[in-house]
XYZ file of C-alpha atoms in Angstrom:
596
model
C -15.246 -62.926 29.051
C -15.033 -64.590 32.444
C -14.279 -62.819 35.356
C -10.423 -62.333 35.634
C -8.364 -60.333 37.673
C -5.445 -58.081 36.428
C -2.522 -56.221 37.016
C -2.812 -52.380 36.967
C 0.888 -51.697 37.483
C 1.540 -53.682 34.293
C -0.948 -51.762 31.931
C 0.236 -48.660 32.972
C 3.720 -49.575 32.495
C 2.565 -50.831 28.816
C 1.063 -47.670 27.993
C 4.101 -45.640 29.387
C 6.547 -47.946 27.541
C 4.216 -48.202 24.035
C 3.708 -43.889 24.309
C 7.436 -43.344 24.381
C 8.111 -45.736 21.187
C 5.738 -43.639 19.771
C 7.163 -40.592 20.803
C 10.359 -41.802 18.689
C 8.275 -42.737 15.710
C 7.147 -39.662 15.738
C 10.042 -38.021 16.326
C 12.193 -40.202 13.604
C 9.465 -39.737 10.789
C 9.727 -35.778 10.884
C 13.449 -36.503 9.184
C 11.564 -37.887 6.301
C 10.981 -33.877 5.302
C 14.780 -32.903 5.710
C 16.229 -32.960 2.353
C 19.693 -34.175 4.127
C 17.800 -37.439 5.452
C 16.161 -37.732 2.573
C 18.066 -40.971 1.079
C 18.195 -42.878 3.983
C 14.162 -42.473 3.758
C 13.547 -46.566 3.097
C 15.404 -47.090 6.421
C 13.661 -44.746 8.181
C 10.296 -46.065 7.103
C 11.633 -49.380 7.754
C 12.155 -48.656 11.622
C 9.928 -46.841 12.330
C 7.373 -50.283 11.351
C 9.611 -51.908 13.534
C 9.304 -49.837 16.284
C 5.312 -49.286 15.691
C 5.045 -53.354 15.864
C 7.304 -53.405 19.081
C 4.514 -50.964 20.594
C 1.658 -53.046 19.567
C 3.311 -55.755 20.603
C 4.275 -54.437 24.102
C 0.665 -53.865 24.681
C -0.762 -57.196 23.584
C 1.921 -59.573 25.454
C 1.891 -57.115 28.075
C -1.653 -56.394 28.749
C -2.198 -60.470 28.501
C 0.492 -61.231 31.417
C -1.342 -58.679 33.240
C -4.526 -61.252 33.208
C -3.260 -64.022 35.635
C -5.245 -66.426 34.062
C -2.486 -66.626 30.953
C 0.064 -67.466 33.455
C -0.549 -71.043 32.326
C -0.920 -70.289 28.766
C 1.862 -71.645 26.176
C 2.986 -69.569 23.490
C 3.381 -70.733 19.200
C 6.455 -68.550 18.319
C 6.077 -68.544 14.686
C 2.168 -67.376 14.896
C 3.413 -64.938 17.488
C 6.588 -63.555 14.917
C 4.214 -63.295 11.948
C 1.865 -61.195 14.437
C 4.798 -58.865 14.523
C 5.733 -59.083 11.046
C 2.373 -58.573 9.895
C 1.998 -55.813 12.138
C 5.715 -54.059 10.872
C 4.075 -54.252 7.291
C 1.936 -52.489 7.682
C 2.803 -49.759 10.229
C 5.482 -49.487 7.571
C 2.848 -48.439 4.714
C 0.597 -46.484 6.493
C 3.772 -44.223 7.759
C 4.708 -43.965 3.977
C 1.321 -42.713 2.850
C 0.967 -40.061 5.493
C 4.430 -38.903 5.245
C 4.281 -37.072 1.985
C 4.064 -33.610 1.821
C 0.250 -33.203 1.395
C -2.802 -35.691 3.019
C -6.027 -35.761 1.027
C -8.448 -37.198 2.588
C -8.371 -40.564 0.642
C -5.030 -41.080 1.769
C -5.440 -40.878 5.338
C -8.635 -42.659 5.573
C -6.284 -45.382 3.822
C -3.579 -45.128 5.862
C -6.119 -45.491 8.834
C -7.552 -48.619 7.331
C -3.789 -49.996 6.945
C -3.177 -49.499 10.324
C -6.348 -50.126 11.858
C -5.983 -53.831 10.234
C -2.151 -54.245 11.274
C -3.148 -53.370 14.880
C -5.956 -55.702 14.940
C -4.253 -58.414 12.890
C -1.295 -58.371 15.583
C -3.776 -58.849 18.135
C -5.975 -62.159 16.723
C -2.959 -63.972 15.160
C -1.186 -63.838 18.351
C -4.089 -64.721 20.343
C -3.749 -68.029 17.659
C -0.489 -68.781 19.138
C -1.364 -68.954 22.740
C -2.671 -72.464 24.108
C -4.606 -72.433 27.227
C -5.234 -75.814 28.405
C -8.096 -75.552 31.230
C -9.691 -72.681 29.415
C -11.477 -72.434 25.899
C -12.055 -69.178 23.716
C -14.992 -68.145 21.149
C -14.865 -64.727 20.280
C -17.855 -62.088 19.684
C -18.133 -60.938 16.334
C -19.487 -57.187 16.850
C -17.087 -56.671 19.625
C -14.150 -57.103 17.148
C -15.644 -55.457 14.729
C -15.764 -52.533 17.054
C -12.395 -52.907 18.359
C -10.840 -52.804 14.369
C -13.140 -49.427 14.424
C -11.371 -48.096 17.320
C -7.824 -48.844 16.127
C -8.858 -47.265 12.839
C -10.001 -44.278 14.343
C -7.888 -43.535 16.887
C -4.922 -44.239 14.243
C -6.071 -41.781 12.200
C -6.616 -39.147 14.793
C -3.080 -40.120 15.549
C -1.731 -39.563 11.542
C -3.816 -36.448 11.434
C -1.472 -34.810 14.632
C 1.748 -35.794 12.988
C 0.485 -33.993 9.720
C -0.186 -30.826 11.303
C 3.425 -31.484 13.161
C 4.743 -30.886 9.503
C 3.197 -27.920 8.767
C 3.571 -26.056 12.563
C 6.679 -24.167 13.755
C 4.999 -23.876 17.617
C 3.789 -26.272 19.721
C 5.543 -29.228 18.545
C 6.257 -30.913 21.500
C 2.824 -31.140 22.400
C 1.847 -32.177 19.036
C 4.372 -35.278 19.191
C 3.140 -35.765 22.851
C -0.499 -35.753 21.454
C 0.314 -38.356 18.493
C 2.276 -40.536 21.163
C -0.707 -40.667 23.505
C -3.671 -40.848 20.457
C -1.923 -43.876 19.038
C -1.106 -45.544 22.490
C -4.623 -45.554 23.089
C -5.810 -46.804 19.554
C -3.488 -49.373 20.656
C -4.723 -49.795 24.302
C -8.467 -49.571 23.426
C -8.157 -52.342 20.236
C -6.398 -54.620 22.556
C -8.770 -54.541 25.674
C -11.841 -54.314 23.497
C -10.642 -57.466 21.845
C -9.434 -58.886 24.799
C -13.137 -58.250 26.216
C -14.808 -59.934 22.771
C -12.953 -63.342 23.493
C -14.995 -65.200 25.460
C -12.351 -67.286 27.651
C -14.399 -69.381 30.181
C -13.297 -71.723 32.778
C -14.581 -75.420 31.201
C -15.937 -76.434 34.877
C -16.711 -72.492 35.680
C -20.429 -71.091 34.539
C -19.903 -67.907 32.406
C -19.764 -64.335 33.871
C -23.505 -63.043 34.870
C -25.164 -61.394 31.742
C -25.576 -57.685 33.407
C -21.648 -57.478 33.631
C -21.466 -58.734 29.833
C -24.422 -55.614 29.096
C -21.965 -52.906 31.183
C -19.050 -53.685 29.554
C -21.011 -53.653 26.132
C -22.549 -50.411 26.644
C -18.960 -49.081 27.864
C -17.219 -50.210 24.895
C -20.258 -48.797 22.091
C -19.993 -45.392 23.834
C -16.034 -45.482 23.491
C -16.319 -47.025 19.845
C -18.702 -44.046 18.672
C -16.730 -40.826 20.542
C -13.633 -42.482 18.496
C -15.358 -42.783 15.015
C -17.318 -39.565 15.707
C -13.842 -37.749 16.290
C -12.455 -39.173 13.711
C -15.624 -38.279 11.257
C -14.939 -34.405 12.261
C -10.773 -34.703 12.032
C -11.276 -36.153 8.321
C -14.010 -33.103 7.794
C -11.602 -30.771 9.214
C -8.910 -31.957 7.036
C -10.957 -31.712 4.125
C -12.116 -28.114 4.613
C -8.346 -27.785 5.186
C -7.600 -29.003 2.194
C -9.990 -26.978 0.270
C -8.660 -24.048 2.033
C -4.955 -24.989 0.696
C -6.178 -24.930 -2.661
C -7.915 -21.759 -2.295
C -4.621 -20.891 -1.254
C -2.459 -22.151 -3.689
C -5.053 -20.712 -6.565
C -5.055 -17.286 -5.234
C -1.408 -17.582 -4.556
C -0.905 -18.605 -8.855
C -3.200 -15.943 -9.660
C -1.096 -13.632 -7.978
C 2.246 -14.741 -9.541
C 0.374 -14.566 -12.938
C -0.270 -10.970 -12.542
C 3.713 -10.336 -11.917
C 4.427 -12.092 -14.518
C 5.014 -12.090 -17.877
C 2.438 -14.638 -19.904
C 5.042 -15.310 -22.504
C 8.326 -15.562 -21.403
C 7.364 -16.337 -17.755
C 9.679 -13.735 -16.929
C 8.796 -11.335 -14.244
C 7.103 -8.224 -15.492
C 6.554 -3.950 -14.264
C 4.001 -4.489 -11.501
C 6.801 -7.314 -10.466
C 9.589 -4.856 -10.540
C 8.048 -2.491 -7.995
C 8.488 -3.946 -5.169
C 11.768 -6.134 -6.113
C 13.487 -2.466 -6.836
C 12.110 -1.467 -3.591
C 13.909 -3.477 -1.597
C 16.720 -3.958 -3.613
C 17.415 -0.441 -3.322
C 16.995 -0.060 0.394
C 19.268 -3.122 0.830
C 22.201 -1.675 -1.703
C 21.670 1.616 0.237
C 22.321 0.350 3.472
C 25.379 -1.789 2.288
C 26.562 1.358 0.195
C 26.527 -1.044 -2.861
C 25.361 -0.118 -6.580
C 23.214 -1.728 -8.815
C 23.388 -1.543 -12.548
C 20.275 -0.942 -14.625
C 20.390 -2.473 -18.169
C 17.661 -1.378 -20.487
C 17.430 -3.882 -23.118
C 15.579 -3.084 -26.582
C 15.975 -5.273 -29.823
C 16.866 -3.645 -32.976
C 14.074 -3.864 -35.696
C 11.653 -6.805 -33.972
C 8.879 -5.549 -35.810
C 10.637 -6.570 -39.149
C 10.667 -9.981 -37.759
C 7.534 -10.280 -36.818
C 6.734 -8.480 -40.377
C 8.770 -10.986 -42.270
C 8.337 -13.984 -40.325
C 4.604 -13.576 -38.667
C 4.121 -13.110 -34.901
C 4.330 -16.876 -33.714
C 8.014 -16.739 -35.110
C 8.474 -13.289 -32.524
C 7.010 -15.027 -29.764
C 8.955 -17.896 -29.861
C 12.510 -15.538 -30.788
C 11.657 -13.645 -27.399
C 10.696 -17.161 -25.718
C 14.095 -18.312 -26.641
C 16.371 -14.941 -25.981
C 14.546 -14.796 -22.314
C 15.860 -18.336 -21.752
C 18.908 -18.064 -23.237
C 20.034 -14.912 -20.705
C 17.773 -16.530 -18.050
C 20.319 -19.519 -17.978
C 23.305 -17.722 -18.951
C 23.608 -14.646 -16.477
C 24.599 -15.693 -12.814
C 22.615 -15.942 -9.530
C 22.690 -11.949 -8.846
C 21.025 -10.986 -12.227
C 17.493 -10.815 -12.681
C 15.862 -10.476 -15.835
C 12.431 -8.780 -16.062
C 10.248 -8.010 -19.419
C 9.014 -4.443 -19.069
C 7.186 -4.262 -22.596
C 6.527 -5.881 -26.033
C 11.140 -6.303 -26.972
C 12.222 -4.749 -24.273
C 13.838 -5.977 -20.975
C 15.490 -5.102 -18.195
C 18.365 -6.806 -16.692
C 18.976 -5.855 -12.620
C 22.597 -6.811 -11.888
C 22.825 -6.610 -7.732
C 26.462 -5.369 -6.746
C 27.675 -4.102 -10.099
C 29.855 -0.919 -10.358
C 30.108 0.501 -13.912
C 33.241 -1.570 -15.256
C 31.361 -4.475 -14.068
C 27.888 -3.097 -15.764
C 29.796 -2.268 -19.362
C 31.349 -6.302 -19.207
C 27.865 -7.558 -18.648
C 26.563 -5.705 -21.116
C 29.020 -6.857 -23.985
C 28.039 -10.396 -22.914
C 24.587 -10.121 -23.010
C 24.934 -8.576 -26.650
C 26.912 -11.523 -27.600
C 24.306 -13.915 -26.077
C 21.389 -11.869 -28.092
C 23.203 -11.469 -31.760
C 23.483 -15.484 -31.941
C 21.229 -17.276 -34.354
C 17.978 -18.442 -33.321
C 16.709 -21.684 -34.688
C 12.594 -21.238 -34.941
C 10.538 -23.590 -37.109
C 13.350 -24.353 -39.644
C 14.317 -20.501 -40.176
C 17.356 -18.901 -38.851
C 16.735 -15.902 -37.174
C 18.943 -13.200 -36.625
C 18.510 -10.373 -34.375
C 20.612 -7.446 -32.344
C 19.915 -5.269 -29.295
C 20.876 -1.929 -28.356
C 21.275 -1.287 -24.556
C 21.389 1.448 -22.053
C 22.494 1.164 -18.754
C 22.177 3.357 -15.553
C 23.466 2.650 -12.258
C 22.161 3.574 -8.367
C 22.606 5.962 -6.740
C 24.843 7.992 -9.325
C 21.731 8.116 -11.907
C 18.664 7.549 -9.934
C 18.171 7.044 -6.004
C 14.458 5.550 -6.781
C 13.217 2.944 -9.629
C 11.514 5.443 -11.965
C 14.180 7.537 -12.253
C 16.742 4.739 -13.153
C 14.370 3.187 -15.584
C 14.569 6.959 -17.817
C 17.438 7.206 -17.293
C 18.636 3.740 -18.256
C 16.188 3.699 -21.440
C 17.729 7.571 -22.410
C 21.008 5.742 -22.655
C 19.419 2.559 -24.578
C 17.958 5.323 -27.243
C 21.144 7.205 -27.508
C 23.037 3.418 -28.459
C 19.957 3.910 -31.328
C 21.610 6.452 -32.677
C 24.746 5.356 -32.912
C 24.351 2.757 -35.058
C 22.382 0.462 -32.625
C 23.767 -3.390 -31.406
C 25.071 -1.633 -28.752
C 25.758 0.184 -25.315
C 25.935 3.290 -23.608
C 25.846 4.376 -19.926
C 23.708 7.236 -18.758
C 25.702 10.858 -18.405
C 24.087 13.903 -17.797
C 25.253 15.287 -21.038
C 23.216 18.085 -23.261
C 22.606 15.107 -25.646
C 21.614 12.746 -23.206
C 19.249 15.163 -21.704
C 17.471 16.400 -24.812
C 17.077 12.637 -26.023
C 15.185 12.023 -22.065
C 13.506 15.338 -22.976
C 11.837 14.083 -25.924
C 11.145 10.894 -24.648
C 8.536 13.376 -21.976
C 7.285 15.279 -24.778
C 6.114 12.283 -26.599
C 4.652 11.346 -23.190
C 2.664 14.496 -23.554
C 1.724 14.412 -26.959
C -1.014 12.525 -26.038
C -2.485 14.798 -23.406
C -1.906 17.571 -26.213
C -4.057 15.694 -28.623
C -6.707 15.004 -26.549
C -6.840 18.563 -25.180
C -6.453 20.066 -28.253
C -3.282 22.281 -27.469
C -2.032 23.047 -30.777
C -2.268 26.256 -32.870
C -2.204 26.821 -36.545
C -0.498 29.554 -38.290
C -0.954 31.027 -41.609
C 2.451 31.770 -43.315
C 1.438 33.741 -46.437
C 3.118 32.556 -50.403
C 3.728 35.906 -52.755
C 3.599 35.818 -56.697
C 6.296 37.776 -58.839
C 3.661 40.615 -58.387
C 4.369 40.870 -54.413
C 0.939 39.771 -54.013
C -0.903 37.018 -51.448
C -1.514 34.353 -53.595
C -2.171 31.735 -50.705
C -1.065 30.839 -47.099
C 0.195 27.427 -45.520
C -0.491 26.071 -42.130
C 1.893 25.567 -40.185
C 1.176 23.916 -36.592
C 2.577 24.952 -33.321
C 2.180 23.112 -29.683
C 1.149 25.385 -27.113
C 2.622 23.186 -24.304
C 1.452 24.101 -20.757
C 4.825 24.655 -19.029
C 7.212 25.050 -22.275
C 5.520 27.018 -24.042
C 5.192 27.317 -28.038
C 6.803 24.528 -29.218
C 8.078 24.654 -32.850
C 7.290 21.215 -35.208
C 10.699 20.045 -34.958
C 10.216 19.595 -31.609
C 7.477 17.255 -31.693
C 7.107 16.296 -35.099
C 9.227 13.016 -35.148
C 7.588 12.022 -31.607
C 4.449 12.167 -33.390
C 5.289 10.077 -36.493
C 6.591 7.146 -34.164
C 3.260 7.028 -31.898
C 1.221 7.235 -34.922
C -0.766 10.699 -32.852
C 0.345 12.634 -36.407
C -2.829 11.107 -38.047
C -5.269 12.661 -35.144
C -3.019 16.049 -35.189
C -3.746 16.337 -39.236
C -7.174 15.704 -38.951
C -7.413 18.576 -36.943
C -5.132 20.558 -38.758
C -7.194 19.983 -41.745
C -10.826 20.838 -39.888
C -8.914 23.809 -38.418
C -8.114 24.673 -42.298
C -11.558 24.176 -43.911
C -12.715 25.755 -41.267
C -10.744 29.457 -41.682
C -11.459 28.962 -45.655
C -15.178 28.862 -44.456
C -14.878 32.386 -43.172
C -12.456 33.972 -45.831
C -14.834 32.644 -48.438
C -18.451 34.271 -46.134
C -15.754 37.643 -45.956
C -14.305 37.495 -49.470
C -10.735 37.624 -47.657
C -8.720 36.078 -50.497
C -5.931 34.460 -48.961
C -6.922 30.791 -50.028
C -6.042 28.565 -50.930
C -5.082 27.098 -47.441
C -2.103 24.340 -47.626
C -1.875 21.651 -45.606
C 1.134 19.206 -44.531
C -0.080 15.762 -44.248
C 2.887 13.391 -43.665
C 3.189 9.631 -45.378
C 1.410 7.976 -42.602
C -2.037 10.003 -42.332
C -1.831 10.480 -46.800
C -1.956 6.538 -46.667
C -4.632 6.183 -44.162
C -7.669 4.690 -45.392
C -10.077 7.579 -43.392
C -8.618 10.431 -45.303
C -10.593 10.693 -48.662
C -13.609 9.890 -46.162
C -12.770 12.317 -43.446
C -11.855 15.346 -46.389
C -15.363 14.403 -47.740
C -16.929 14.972 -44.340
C -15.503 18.114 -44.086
C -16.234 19.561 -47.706
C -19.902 18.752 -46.755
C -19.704 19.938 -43.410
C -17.618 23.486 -44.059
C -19.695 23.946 -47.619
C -16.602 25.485 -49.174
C -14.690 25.389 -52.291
C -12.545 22.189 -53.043
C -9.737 24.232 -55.041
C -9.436 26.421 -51.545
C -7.635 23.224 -50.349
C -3.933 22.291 -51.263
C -3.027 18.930 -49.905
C 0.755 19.425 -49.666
C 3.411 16.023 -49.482
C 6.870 15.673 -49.685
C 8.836 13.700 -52.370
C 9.915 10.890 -50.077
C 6.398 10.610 -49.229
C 4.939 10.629 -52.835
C 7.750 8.221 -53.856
C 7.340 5.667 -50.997
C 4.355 3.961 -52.591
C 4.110 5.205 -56.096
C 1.445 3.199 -57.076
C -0.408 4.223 -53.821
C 0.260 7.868 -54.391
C -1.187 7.861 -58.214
C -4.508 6.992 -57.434
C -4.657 9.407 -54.003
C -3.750 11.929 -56.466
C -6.171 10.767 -58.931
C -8.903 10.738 -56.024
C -8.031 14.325 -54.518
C -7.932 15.614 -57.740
C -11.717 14.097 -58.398
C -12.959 16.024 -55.253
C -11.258 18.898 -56.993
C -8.578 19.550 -54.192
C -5.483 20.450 -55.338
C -1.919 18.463 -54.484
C 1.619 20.425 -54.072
C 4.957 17.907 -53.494
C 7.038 20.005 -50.838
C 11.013 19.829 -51.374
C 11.076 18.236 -54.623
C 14.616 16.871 -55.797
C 16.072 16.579 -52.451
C 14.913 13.555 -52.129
C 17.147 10.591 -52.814
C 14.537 9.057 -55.475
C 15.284 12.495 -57.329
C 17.916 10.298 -58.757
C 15.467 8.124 -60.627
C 14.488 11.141 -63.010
């Protein structure tokens, strides 16, 4: 342009007047993210436009007056208020995109664009509006070209700063400081830029010499590229920000999905760990309880059984969400295993724990409506409460499930709390032994005895096996003990397996001795006579033992022979083929001795 002189005092005072609007913008935007501002949100958008074109504007009329060669200029009012309405637009939309709660890349590079264009747009429609009569104006294209780079840049430099405002708690001060100043100068260097591509030259005055045209050329590339270039690394560092956030967020869902349950979405045991942990240290500071309700459903399996799995899932889909949204803010519900569930009620003495519990067994007996079928179901519930019962988590859990197993007994559908009665006890005692039935099996810590059978003549006419549990720190253990603990974990199929080997095995050496206390017989309960591996395994051990089939007495009860009748002809058919004997134990006590 031609050589002009200027006012310093008045572009400083622009730039101090322009930085402190955008200090408010700033400042006014971060209410956006307040959920109480958050319907006034419109307005706020709305203003701060306005105040974003009062900035731009401020520079521009400004930084003109502060050429004295515009002293003479006249001024089009309408091109000059749609310069400010163009420029309120679109401040307006570009604060909108970067004011949600996340800023991919796309949408700040747009938002850059947007405001890029309403900063430069501000600046060449008002230049339309002013009339300079002893001047005229042409304007150089790659100059404004690089002066809508630099607003685009520097505004997004600018966006960039009030994003990471968001997502700080230190610093922010400087951060609003920082946007303030980055967006005065995207203003600042747009304008002059511009100002320096139009070409206004005296009509009687030669233009300015070409070397000054060259310096201010070379000054305004340099400033161009350091703006684009920073802006090239802020969007890069953004992006690897963003990746970094996913990274985040996916490691952050991987860990919820391993505390929690996949089907009821409930949490689950690794969950509960450290919840109890400090729930317990909190309740023990305040001297507050908490009850424990163990939750168990009464016959699921028959559901699933009767109705197929998908039915079960969706029954404990809808019984999770039915307590879920029932039970009030200081419950939490977990699911510790395939039906059962623990309820945590915070601040719950016992009167309060026994209430809760009648409710949520009126909650869990109502229907269920699943794929046109009515399903009914009940629950039976035990419930143990810190610190009387348990001062840590695993304690309150056995506890709490000892009472749920005693409500079991008592007809089921419905509660007990945990006392440290005899009955109690025994019940958590078995619940141990069955814990260490499977360390027994594996270790092999059971004994058979031979209890001998006498004809009318006094004489041995055969023995029967009888197992014992040589239990590390109790001791011999007697069946009873054990026996029932066995049946329910399905371990009596690998403990009669080995009873039998055991057997074939002494009938091995009475038969090499001619010791003639055979036959042998052997228990086997209904689960391990209807196993498919028997006639197979009993074959094995025939071969393997090379001893006489008739040694062998396969011994069952009534209930067991009469639980499958069909079933049990043709095992009795099939043992009798190998030539092993069968013997039905307790016949007519039975209740199907009624049926002959």
């Amino acid at each position: 342009m031609g050589h002009v002189d200027y006012d310093s005092t008045l572009i400083v005072g622009s730039f101090i007047a322009a930085g402190a609007i955008c200090y408010i913008v700033i400042s006014m935007e971060q209410l956006i993210f307040k959920q109480t501002y958050k319907k006034i949100e419109p307005f706020i958008l709305l203003l701060n436009g306005l105040l974003l074109a009062a900035a731009i504007s401020i520079v521009h009329i400004v930084g003109m007056h502060a050429y004295h060669l515009f002293e003479a200029a006249s001024s089009n009012v309408p091109l000059i208020t749609l310069a400010f309405g163009i420029s309120a637009v679109l401040s307006s939309v570009a604060i909108w995109l970067t004011s949600r709660f996340t800023l991919p890349i796309f949408r700040l590079i747009l938002s850059s664009v947007i405001m890029g264009i309403g900063i430069s747009a501000s600046y060449y429609v008002s230049m339309l509006g002013w009339n300079i009569d002893i001047y005229k104006k042409d304007y150089t294209s790659f100059l404004i070209l690089f002066s809508v780079l630099i607003a685009m840049s520097g505004s997004g430099l600018a966006f960039l700063l009030a994003y990471k405002l968001k997502e700080s708690e230190r610093h922010r001060i400087s951060l609003k400081l920082a946007f303030a100043v980055m967006m005065t100068l995207s203003i600042m260097g747009m304008h002059y830029t511009a100002l320096i591509s139009t070409n206004i030259t005296d009509k009687f005055v030669s233009q300015y010499q070409a070397e000054h045209d060259l310096l201010l050329f070379t000054i305004i590339l340099v400033t161009c590229l350091v703006l684009v270039a920073s802006f090239i690394v802020a969007v890069l560092e953004q992006r690897l920000n963003q990746r970094n956030l996913e990274l985040r967020k996916a490691n952050k869902e991987l860990a919820n999905l391993s505390i929690q349950d996949n089907l009821t979405k409930l949490p689950n045991r690794l969950y509960l760990v450290d919840y109890a942990e400090v729930l317990l240290s909190d309740h023990r500071y305040k001297d507050q309880k908490i009850a424990f309700l163990y939750i168990d459903l009464d016959r699921f399996k028959s559901v699933n059984d009767a109705f197929g799995h998908h039915i079960g899932d969706q029954l404990l889909i809808q019984m999770a969400n039915r307590l879920h949204w029932q039970l009030n803010e200081k419950c939490k519900l977990l699911r510790i295993g395939g039906d059962e569930f623990l309820l945590i009620a915070e601040n719950t003495d016992t009167e309060e724990a026994m209430q809760l519990a009648e409710k949520v067994l009126h909650l869990i007996q109502d229907s269920y409506q699943i794929s046109g079928k009515e399903i009914n179901i009940s629950a039976s519930l035990g419930i143990a409460l810190f610190p009387e019962h348990g001062q840590n988590v695993q304690d309150l859990l056995m506890n709490a499930d000892a009472a749920m197993l005693m409500s079991k007994e008592q007809g089921r559908n419905t509660y007990t709390v945990f006392s440290y009665s005899t009955h109690q006890q025994e019940t958590r005692s078995q619940s141990k032994l069955i814990n260490d039935l499977y360390k027994a099996v594996e270790e092999k810590q059971f004994v058979l005895y031979y209890q001998p059978k006498f004809n009318t003549n006094l004489e041995i006419c055969g023995v029967e096996a009888l197992i014992r549990w040589n239990h590390p720190s109790l001791g011999m253990l007697t069946p009873h003990m054990f026996i029932g603990g066995a049946e329910k974990t399905g371990l009596i199929i690998p403990m009669g397996y080995w009873a039998l080997e055991q057997a074939c095995q002494q009938i091995q050496e009475w038969e090499r001795s001619n010791t003639q206390f055979y036959p042998i017989a052997v228990n086997l309960s209904a689960l391990q006579f209807e196993n498919k591996k028997l006639f197979s395994t009993l074959e094995g051990l025939l071969k393997k033992y090379q001893i006489q089939p008739h040694h062998l007495i396969i011994e069952i009860t009534e209930s067991t022979a009469m639980r499958h009748i069909d079933l049990s002809i043709r095992a009795c058919e099939r043992l009798r083929d190998m030539g092993i004997r069968v013997a039905i134990d307790d016949f007519g006590t039975g209740h199907s001795s009624f049926l002959y």
